[in-house]
Amino acid sequence: MLSSLGSAGGKSTKPSFVSYVTPEEIKSEKEHSRKEKHPDLLPGEVVFCSASTVLKYTQDDLSQRGVFGALLCTNFRVSFVSDEAPAEEMGQLFKNKLYGENDIPLSCVDNIYGGYEDKKKLLTGGLMKNKYPSKIIIHCKDLRVFQFSLTFSKEEDAKKIFQGIIHHCLEPKSLRCLFAFSYCENTSYPEMQRKKQTVMFDSVEDWTQDMKRTKGNCRLVSENRSFELSPKLPQFFIVPANVSDEDLTKYQGKGLPMWCWSHHSGCALFKTASLPLLPEDNVPQTHMEKMLTAVAHNHLYSVKTEDLSETLPTVQDIQLSYNKFKQFFLIDNTTEFWMSDMKWFSSLDNCGWLDIIRQCLQKAVEVVECLEKENTNVLIMEEGGSDLCCVVSSLVQLMLDPYYRTLLGFQSLVQKEWVVGGHAFLDRSNHLHLKDKVESQSPVFLLFLECVWQLQQQHGPAFQFSETYLTVLSDSVHVPVFTTFLFNNDSHRDSILKAESPHTQRGPLNCPTVWDWSVQFDCKAQDLFTNPLYAEKPKQDKSVRKSHRPKHLRQLSLPSSAFKTPPKKGFFKDEADSLKKILRVKRISRWMLSPSDSPQTSSSAREFYEAWQAKPLDYHGLLLPCLDGPSIRVWMQRYLRWIHDVQILGGGPVAVLSKVSEILGEVQELQRELDRHGCTLASNHKGARPRAKTAAEIASRSSVRLSSSFPFVTSRNWSFKPAIPTSLLQSLMVTGIAGNLADRADDGDDLQSMV
Amino acid sequence: MEKRGSIDSLGSKESSSRQPSVDSLSSTSTSRSDRSTHAAKTPYAMSSDNVSTSTEFSPELRGRPKAVAKVLRDSNKEEPQLLPKESVQDMAKDVTYICPYIGALRGTLTVTNYRLFFKCMDREPAFVLDLPLGVVSRVEKIGGASSRGEVSYGLVCKDIRNLRFAHKQMEDSLRKSIFEILMKFAFPVSNGLPTFAFEYGQVYPENGWKVYDAQAEYKRQGLPNESWRITKVNDHYELCDTYPSTLVVPVNIPDEELKRVAAFRAKGRIPVLSWIHPESQATVTRCSQPMVGVNGKRSKDDEKYLQAIMDANAQSHKLFIFDARPSVNAAANKMKGGGYESEDAYQNAELVFLDIHNIHVMRESLRKLKEVVYPNIEESHWLSNLESTHWLEHIKLILAGALRIADKVESGKTSVVVHCSDGWDRTAQLTSLAMMMLDGHYRTIRGFQVLLEKEWLSFGHRFQLRIGHGDKNHTDADRSPVFLQFIDCVWQITRQFPAAFEFNEYFLVTILDHLYSCLFGTFMCNSEQQRVKEELPKKTVSLWAYINSQLEEFTNPLYVNYSNHVLFPVVSMRHLELWVGYYIRWNPRMRPQEPVHQRYKELLAKRAELQKRVEKLQRDVTNRSASSERAGSPTRSITPVQTFV
């Protein structure tokens, strides 16, 4: 229904109609048919408490209507089981096997509010022994919002469920309590299966392979196999060839340049946890210089360093900004939503989230420039070396190396840079709600995915994975089942999994990684992870093709003078002596400063972008993002998917994707037919792709029925009525600025012509 | 989408054979062959800041349909290829164009009776700036002669850019500067000259003036029917000189009464039918404001007339009157004799104000927008700056208004009356947008042309005044980007429903470019009456003739014909965005990309190729089974095909 807008012909505005069902009615109606309802529990899942006759508000319409059902809290989730017969699940193409649309994994709970009459109060746990609010509002980390009313439940039940939810969602807990452990004890995953797909970087071979692929020429370190060198370092890693055994043991690995990726020119990207350089203490300084020399020796004796903590926002900045940003999407009611719509752009601007994304991409472009154009080794550093270093190094690799833009390549990249690279997933997401870890909570990984999304938006056909894949990956961080996101680093993972194993003699606990997507989605749903627009690298003629594909792309996207005149970059040249001298004088050469500090560097980055832009775009070559204002956008699918009022029914990107999938399906069908005809030549059957069918299937679901929030919300229970802004801004905005203009008649001659 | 101003021959048979074209938009885009999907044949290169990368594909191809192949080689000329009846008026060497993106460029400037053409040969490839003079809104001399004896000229353009030139002061003071010549031909109306549209004599296969036939369009809607009739009362524009000759009115209101209703409506613009719902018979009717005045005058005829409109729809006993204006402004209009319908006088009618601001506010908003986007985008606070222009807020209000109208008609099965003050600006925006949401026909290329011809041109949107064709009076308060706003709204809907429109972004950009170009007669004059008087259909070419001669360039490959489907766009700011491909197209960094369409076209081509092969194989198989004694593999011809995903 529409509440009449602002100035409806002098009529007083009518309050929007509220349809309540009286609790008495419900109770008598439902009583007889009610029996204890449970969701289908997962292996190892235990119900802690539950309450029946809980009302879950549906936000789909403007009324305060809702559905009655039971609210449960288990060791995995908060779950609402509707009393109504489960809706036809036919539309549920994209069903998550672990949790449904009315389930909230405990780690996915972001904030809980108590609704007291008209007030909304943030709950922090540890309070209120006997009181409970009439309404619980749960904001989830995947941006869903749930509102439950406890007024119709038995007081005893209501109290129990309220306290249960508060306790299990907000109170500090031990890692052992996370659901993953009881889940894994009760399930078994064949390890080999996942091994085949994503490179896990947990073995010497994986690292050797990656170095070979990029033609890197560094030293593989396996001395940390049992974390003898440092618990902060991964089991296996790669350092510049000139790093000595002795260097490895110093400062717990701080200052040690860790190889990330080698450019085809020979130069490489390294990252490190920066050593605190105290003016009175000369020792770490000398060590740092030595390390720098080692990096420089990797290629042409040149190195550039960048301290990311000086030029990028801190993890706390990131957390603060995201906290503001996410509020725009955690919508409790429609009126609030339309109110905020008025100042949408400036609010977005003020929270700074898009700007942080831009800065990270910008930094990555600068590093790319050094590698690609100047062929200089780059060492990026920050305290800890596992937050923004991970963001920047992975972005650099995505931009430079098309392998990482494939689905498996991307997963390998996340393994390499983030999981094995030692990003403190546990602390950054604070799954355990530890009070002393509140400070370290920060969505750094999400920030990285945001940056990837921007790249993907700008260069769709370059990526094998889809927007949906990124969205799902961002959600999966908060599903406490996967080992991928549960630990702070390699040694942490190793020690916990070993300790927690129920059968120590049989080796460590075997938990699934997030890359085993079959844990969450069936094959059909997984098809939505691939991008139908992906332009696979054209296969060359067999005669021309020499080596197989996942090879590092050698073709040059930019003309680099370094190739024509090999000993480039005059200043470091061949003499290591002069290098040392320079380093001693100027401890670390910082070349990248924030744009405000040095307009020169930013204009060089601009030129770099423009030079790249002037070349023909190769989706399998270097990719650079456009960073100008309008190019950095909001990840609509992730952030708007649950908000009913902004769903474009029959529209959105899916309208295009389904069309493309459809034609792709036809192409593949024809291809198969050709192959069938050509079957006389036998074995030429590789063209039979299982994906084609589902792609066509998706398309055949008439795109008219799909909405912009596809595949996350199915529109089955939505009305086809348009959402009309409930509070249009009357003259509010213009009167201030345009003043007399607004009052003027439309036409200059109005006064004369109108009698 | 990429806007290509490629310039080979106009609409000739040769041109459709896809001669290599000039990319005259941005300095870099030609080099990206993968993105240069279509080379559209525009009659002129509207784009500036062009460096045609290949000298071979230079703009000199224009206007020589018969000699394309020859001129292809001939790219070292400094003057443009001329259109039929186009003639060079002046030429100056050593003119400096100060490009905001590249910097100062020295070259030759040519002015014809149609265009400004600047070419700098120093660069490889040559830099070309080519724009129709109709785009120029203002020419100003900036400062006096500098020490070097150079004079600087600034050209403010209607298409969101400014150009700056400098050249040596004429030694011969009697000789007019090229910019004075330019001013003469940029503002022909002010100088007593005809606009170029009256001279341009290109012949196209189709007569674009025949695209819209009011009778045929009403027939398509099922009119006349038992409730609505077509009246001849305005045949000679006597009832209302800003309305078309063909009007659809309720069947039970005789012409005599229409005249009395006209007396009560501003400028005689009585409520007439724009669109009727094929099932519910709910209608969209449009008009101007009632002449209520301070004393609250009433008109029994007008009241009866609106009742008749309501009665024509048996489904609903209500009528919604949408007044596009903010209520304050509507009330203020009473002082000038206008006003709005009081609900006492019009029973069963509900009045809703849509809060859309007037032409002056819109003009100011666009001015601010230009400041924000041209030439460069401020790095910091882009979004806040964008918000401060209010441009998208206005777009949102217009879309929200149209959405409410469409919703009432579709979901409420209720007839609506739409008006603003005069009913030719905001009303045209609202009715045409609502009709586009309701009726899939208007989302096709030809249907959209009909929609423009009908709701905008025939119902008297004052294009001449709002755009100021050939008029040097750039401060004229009648100028306003009302039509641009409408096209922007259309673009926003196409963004939300990328498969629901037969036309593509380039189609919309082309319409806007020729809104200013003065090449075609389509957007000339203020009303149908004037167009008839000026004999535009006889003396000028219609834009649709040009567009329909090369539909492929304007077709959205992703179009799915769901014509029976009503589109309800989301009018939240979350889904509105600035139309980069139009407002920021001059900035080479913001070159828009259209990989999806590109990719889709590739797939279509691939499918066609495969289909052909399969057919061939099947033929081979049949042939072989017919003469099965012969051995031979039908697969010989198969070469490995690139596969996807």
Short mmCIF file of C-alpha atoms in Angstrom, two decimals, chain A residues 2-11 14 328-329 331 337-338 340-350 354-355 358 457-461 464 530-539 541-542 595 605-607 609-610 612-619 626-633 636 640 643 645-653 655-656 659-660 663-664 666-668 670-671 673-674 677-681 687 689 691 703-704 708 720-725 727-735 737-738 740-751 753-755, chain B residues 28 31-35 101 266-267 289 291 318 325-329 332-333 336-338 340 343 349-355 357-361 363-364 368 376-388 390 392-394 396-397 400-401 403-404 407-408 411-412 420-422 424-426 462 465-466 477-478 495-499 557-560 562 565-578 580 584 587-591 593 595-597 599-600 602-604 606-608 610-611 613-614 617-618 621 624 633-635 638 640-645:
data_model
loop_
_atom_site.label_atom_id
_atom_site.label_comp_id
_atom_site.label_asym_id
_atom_site.label_seq_id
_atom_site.Cartn_x
_atom_site.Cartn_y
_atom_site.Cartn_z
CA LEU A 2 1.11 3.48 -0.53
CA SER A 3 0.93 5.98 2.13
CA SER A 4 0.12 9.16 0.37
CA LEU A 5 3.11 11.20 -0.42
CA GLY A 6 4.09 14.47 1.07
CA SER A 7 1.69 16.99 -0.23
CA ALA A 8 -1.24 15.07 -1.45
CA GLY A 9 -3.63 17.69 -2.56
CA GLY A 10 -4.02 19.25 0.81
CA LYS A 11 -5.29 16.03 2.29
CA LYS A 14 -2.93 8.80 6.09
CA PHE A 328 23.13 2.00 5.02
CA PHE A 329 22.04 -1.51 4.21
CA ILE A 331 17.35 -1.55 7.11
CA PHE A 337 15.21 3.37 4.04
CA TRP A 338 13.55 6.03 1.96
CA SER A 340 18.21 7.71 3.99
CA ASP A 341 17.77 7.62 0.24
CA MET A 342 17.78 11.38 0.06
CA LYS A 343 21.29 11.79 1.30
CA TRP A 344 22.56 8.58 -0.18
CA PHE A 345 25.48 9.92 -2.17
CA SER A 346 26.89 12.20 0.47
CA SER A 347 26.45 9.58 3.20
CA LEU A 348 28.29 7.15 1.01
CA ASP A 349 31.00 9.68 0.45
CA ASN A 350 31.30 10.52 4.13
CA LEU A 354 34.64 3.59 -1.45
CA ASP A 355 37.63 5.82 -0.97
CA ARG A 358 40.09 3.30 -4.32
CA GLN A 457 32.83 -4.87 -12.80
CA GLN A 458 35.15 -2.95 -15.03
CA HIS A 459 36.56 -5.92 -16.90
CA GLY A 460 33.90 -8.58 -16.76
CA PRO A 461 35.15 -10.91 -19.47
CA GLN A 464 36.16 -16.69 -14.84
CA THR A 530 31.20 -19.02 -13.22
CA ASN A 531 30.89 -15.96 -15.31
CA PRO A 532 29.20 -16.67 -18.64
CA LEU A 533 30.93 -13.63 -20.04
CA TYR A 534 34.37 -14.98 -19.35
CA ALA A 535 36.40 -14.83 -22.50
CA GLU A 536 38.49 -17.91 -22.29
CA LYS A 537 41.84 -17.53 -23.83
CA PRO A 538 41.46 -18.54 -27.42
CA LYS A 539 43.15 -21.82 -27.94
CA ASP A 541 46.25 -23.93 -33.24
CA LYS A 542 47.81 -27.11 -32.02
CA PRO A 595 49.00 11.81 -3.74
CA ALA A 605 50.27 6.74 -12.20
CA ARG A 606 47.73 8.59 -14.32
CA GLU A 607 50.01 8.45 -17.29
CA TYR A 609 46.88 4.20 -16.72
CA GLU A 610 46.37 6.28 -19.82
CA TRP A 612 47.67 1.25 -20.78
CA GLN A 613 44.24 2.45 -21.82
CA ALA A 614 45.58 3.50 -25.18
CA LYS A 615 46.62 -0.05 -25.99
CA PRO A 616 44.19 -2.67 -27.16
CA LEU A 617 42.64 -4.34 -24.19
CA ASP A 618 43.74 -7.90 -23.67
CA TYR A 619 41.62 -9.75 -21.16
CA CYS A 626 39.78 3.07 -13.69
CA LEU A 627 39.74 4.90 -10.39
CA ASP A 628 37.97 8.11 -11.28
CA GLY A 629 34.95 9.00 -9.19
CA PRO A 630 32.11 7.32 -11.04
CA SER A 631 34.08 4.14 -11.64
CA ILE A 632 34.21 2.99 -8.05
CA ARG A 633 30.79 1.70 -7.21
CA MET A 636 24.92 -3.85 -5.32
CA LEU A 640 21.17 -4.57 -1.65
CA ILE A 643 16.23 -5.00 0.70
CA ASP A 645 12.26 -2.03 -2.00
CA VAL A 646 15.24 -1.94 -4.29
CA GLN A 647 14.72 -5.23 -6.02
CA ILE A 648 14.29 -4.71 -9.72
CA LEU A 649 11.76 -7.33 -10.67
CA GLY A 650 12.42 -8.64 -14.13
CA GLY A 651 15.60 -6.65 -14.38
CA GLY A 652 19.06 -6.34 -12.99
CA PRO A 653 22.25 -7.91 -14.25
CA ALA A 655 18.56 -10.26 -17.23
CA VAL A 656 21.74 -9.92 -19.24
CA LYS A 659 20.50 -14.04 -22.02
CA VAL A 660 24.19 -14.63 -22.43
CA ILE A 663 23.17 -18.17 -26.18
CA LEU A 664 26.23 -19.74 -24.66
CA GLU A 666 23.17 -22.86 -27.70
CA VAL A 667 26.74 -22.40 -28.82
CA GLN A 668 27.83 -25.31 -26.70
CA LEU A 670 25.98 -26.76 -31.47
CA GLN A 671 29.53 -27.49 -30.56
CA GLU A 673 26.50 -31.54 -32.24
CA LEU A 674 29.52 -30.82 -34.33
CA HIS A 677 29.17 -35.53 -36.20
CA GLY A 678 32.89 -35.57 -35.96
CA CYS A 679 32.80 -38.52 -33.62
CA THR A 680 34.16 -40.73 -36.32
CA LEU A 681 37.48 -39.27 -35.38
CA GLY A 687 33.36 -30.35 -26.05
CA ARG A 689 30.46 -29.52 -21.17
CA ARG A 691 27.65 -26.52 -17.67
CA SER A 703 14.10 -13.58 -16.80
CA VAL A 704 10.93 -11.64 -16.26
CA SER A 708 18.18 -7.94 -9.31
CA PHE A 720 4.59 -7.22 -8.23
CA LYS A 721 3.83 -3.79 -6.93
CA PRO A 722 6.42 -1.13 -7.37
CA ALA A 723 8.10 0.38 -4.37
CA ILE A 724 7.18 3.99 -4.21
CA PRO A 725 9.29 6.29 -2.10
CA SER A 727 9.00 10.36 1.66
CA LEU A 728 9.73 12.28 -1.42
CA LEU A 729 11.68 15.35 -0.64
CA GLN A 730 9.41 18.17 -1.52
CA SER A 731 10.94 21.52 -2.05
CA LEU A 732 13.24 20.76 0.84
CA MET A 733 16.34 20.51 -1.24
CA VAL A 734 15.83 23.20 -3.76
CA THR A 735 14.46 26.04 -1.75
CA ILE A 737 19.78 26.69 -3.09
CA ALA A 738 17.76 27.65 -6.03
CA ASN A 740 13.70 32.14 -6.49
CA LEU A 741 14.20 29.81 -9.42
CA ALA A 742 11.82 27.35 -7.90
CA ASP A 743 9.15 29.97 -7.62
CA ARG A 744 9.43 31.21 -11.13
CA ALA A 745 6.90 30.38 -13.73
CA ASP A 746 7.96 27.97 -16.39
CA ASP A 747 7.92 30.42 -19.18
CA GLY A 748 9.27 33.87 -19.54
CA ASP A 749 6.12 35.12 -21.15
CA ASP A 750 3.86 33.56 -18.60
CA LEU A 751 2.73 36.75 -17.02
CA SER A 753 -0.08 35.22 -21.69
CA MET A 754 -1.93 34.07 -18.65
CA VAL A 755 -5.00 36.04 -18.11
CA THR B 28 42.29 6.31 -27.75
CA SER B 31 43.10 1.44 -30.92
CA ARG B 32 40.97 -0.89 -28.91
CA SER B 33 39.71 -2.90 -31.70
CA ASP B 34 38.02 -5.28 -29.37
CA ARG B 35 35.80 -2.59 -28.05
CA TYR B 101 43.04 16.42 -21.81
CA ALA B 266 -4.26 27.14 -19.76
CA LYS B 267 -3.45 27.73 -23.46
CA GLN B 289 -3.56 23.47 -15.42
CA MET B 291 -7.61 28.40 -14.80
CA LYS B 318 -12.06 7.18 -9.06
CA ARG B 325 4.47 20.51 -9.63
CA PRO B 326 5.29 20.95 -5.98
CA SER B 327 2.08 21.99 -4.23
CA VAL B 328 3.56 25.35 -3.28
CA ASN B 329 4.22 26.21 -6.88
CA ALA B 332 1.44 30.15 -6.43
CA ASN B 333 0.11 29.73 -9.93
CA LYS B 336 -1.46 34.17 -12.23
CA GLY B 337 -4.86 32.76 -12.95
CA GLY B 338 -3.82 29.14 -12.94
CA TYR B 340 -5.12 23.11 -9.57
CA GLU B 343 -11.36 18.13 -4.75
CA ALA B 349 -11.00 12.77 -8.14
CA GLU B 350 -7.91 12.62 -6.01
CA LEU B 351 -5.20 15.15 -6.59
CA VAL B 352 -1.56 14.22 -6.05
CA PHE B 353 1.38 16.56 -6.38
CA LEU B 354 4.56 15.04 -7.73
CA ASP B 355 6.97 17.72 -6.56
CA HIS B 357 10.56 21.40 -10.14
CA ASN B 358 10.31 23.85 -12.98
CA ILE B 359 12.52 24.41 -15.98
CA HIS B 360 14.66 27.01 -14.24
CA VAL B 361 15.63 24.72 -11.41
CA ARG B 363 18.63 24.36 -15.99
CA GLU B 364 20.54 25.43 -12.90
CA LYS B 368 26.16 22.64 -11.77
CA ASN B 376 37.83 16.72 -15.10
CA ILE B 377 36.27 15.02 -12.16
CA GLU B 378 37.38 16.18 -8.79
CA GLU B 379 39.08 13.23 -7.18
CA SER B 380 37.78 13.76 -3.70
CA HIS B 381 34.15 13.97 -2.76
CA TRP B 382 32.89 13.03 -6.16
CA LEU B 383 29.65 11.70 -4.72
CA SER B 384 29.00 14.70 -2.52
CA ASN B 385 29.66 16.98 -5.45
CA LEU B 386 27.30 14.97 -7.56
CA GLU B 387 24.66 15.16 -4.88
CA SER B 388 25.04 18.92 -4.61
CA HIS B 390 20.64 17.62 -7.38
CA LEU B 392 19.84 12.75 -9.90
CA GLU B 393 17.31 13.87 -7.31
CA HIS B 394 15.36 15.52 -10.08
CA LYS B 396 14.42 10.40 -9.21
CA LEU B 397 11.38 12.62 -8.74
CA ALA B 400 8.93 8.35 -9.16
CA GLY B 401 6.11 10.41 -10.63
CA LEU B 403 6.08 5.17 -11.65
CA ARG B 404 3.11 6.29 -9.59
CA ASP B 407 1.14 1.94 -10.96
CA LYS B 408 -2.26 3.61 -10.73
CA SER B 411 -2.35 -2.01 -10.55
CA GLY B 412 -5.16 0.35 -9.66
CA CYS B 420 1.79 20.70 -14.78
CA SER B 421 1.38 24.35 -15.67
CA ASP B 422 1.23 24.31 -19.43
CA TRP B 424 4.31 20.55 -22.33
CA ASP B 425 7.36 20.00 -20.15
CA ARG B 426 6.90 17.93 -17.01
CA ARG B 462 8.72 23.71 -27.23
CA LEU B 465 12.62 27.56 -27.23
CA ARG B 466 14.00 24.99 -24.84
CA ALA B 477 15.20 31.82 -19.54
CA ASP B 478 13.13 29.55 -21.77
CA ARG B 495 20.08 0.27 -16.98
CA GLN B 496 17.67 -1.47 -14.68
CA PHE B 497 16.11 -3.56 -17.42
CA PRO B 498 18.97 -4.19 -19.80
CA ALA B 499 17.03 -6.69 -21.87
CA PRO B 557 21.50 -7.33 -29.00
CA LEU B 558 20.22 -8.45 -25.63
CA TYR B 559 16.67 -7.39 -26.30
CA VAL B 560 14.07 -9.87 -25.16
CA TYR B 562 8.60 -9.02 -23.23
CA HIS B 565 5.32 -6.93 -19.31
CA VAL B 566 5.00 -3.77 -17.30
CA LEU B 567 8.28 -2.36 -16.05
CA PHE B 568 8.38 -0.89 -12.60
CA PRO B 569 11.83 0.62 -12.17
CA VAL B 570 13.26 1.14 -8.72
CA VAL B 571 13.42 4.83 -8.08
CA SER B 572 15.79 4.71 -5.16
CA MET B 573 19.01 6.69 -5.38
CA ARG B 574 20.73 3.36 -4.81
CA HIS B 575 19.89 2.40 -8.33
CA LEU B 576 20.28 5.74 -10.03
CA GLU B 577 23.61 6.70 -11.40
CA LEU B 578 25.10 9.42 -13.45
CA VAL B 580 28.75 8.56 -17.66
CA ILE B 584 31.42 12.39 -19.11
CA ASN B 587 36.90 12.55 -20.80
CA PRO B 588 39.12 9.91 -22.36
CA ARG B 589 39.77 8.29 -19.00
CA MET B 590 36.12 7.56 -18.55
CA ARG B 591 35.69 5.81 -21.81
CA GLN B 593 32.92 -0.04 -21.90
CA PRO B 595 31.89 -5.78 -22.80
CA VAL B 596 28.62 -7.56 -22.28
CA HIS B 597 27.12 -6.49 -25.54
CA ARG B 599 30.69 -10.51 -25.85
CA TYR B 600 27.12 -11.23 -26.71
CA GLU B 602 30.64 -12.51 -30.44
CA LEU B 603 28.50 -15.35 -29.18
CA LEU B 604 25.79 -14.62 -31.70
CA LYS B 606 29.76 -17.91 -33.07
CA ARG B 607 26.32 -19.45 -32.98
CA ALA B 608 25.64 -18.46 -36.54
CA LEU B 610 28.30 -23.20 -35.77
CA GLN B 611 24.78 -23.41 -37.07
CA ARG B 613 28.58 -25.89 -39.94
CA VAL B 614 26.02 -28.18 -38.43
CA LEU B 617 27.41 -31.49 -41.90
CA GLN B 618 23.84 -32.58 -42.00
CA VAL B 621 25.51 -36.75 -44.12
CA ARG B 624 26.67 -39.39 -48.21
CA SER B 633 34.86 -38.02 -43.86
CA PRO B 634 32.46 -35.16 -43.55
CA THR B 635 34.45 -33.84 -40.69
CA ILE B 638 36.11 -28.98 -39.16
CA PRO B 640 39.14 -26.68 -33.90
CA VAL B 641 36.74 -24.12 -32.69
CA GLN B 642 37.24 -21.88 -29.81
CA THR B 643 35.13 -22.87 -26.89
CA PHE B 644 33.87 -20.82 -24.07
CA VAL B 645 33.60 -20.85 -20.34
#
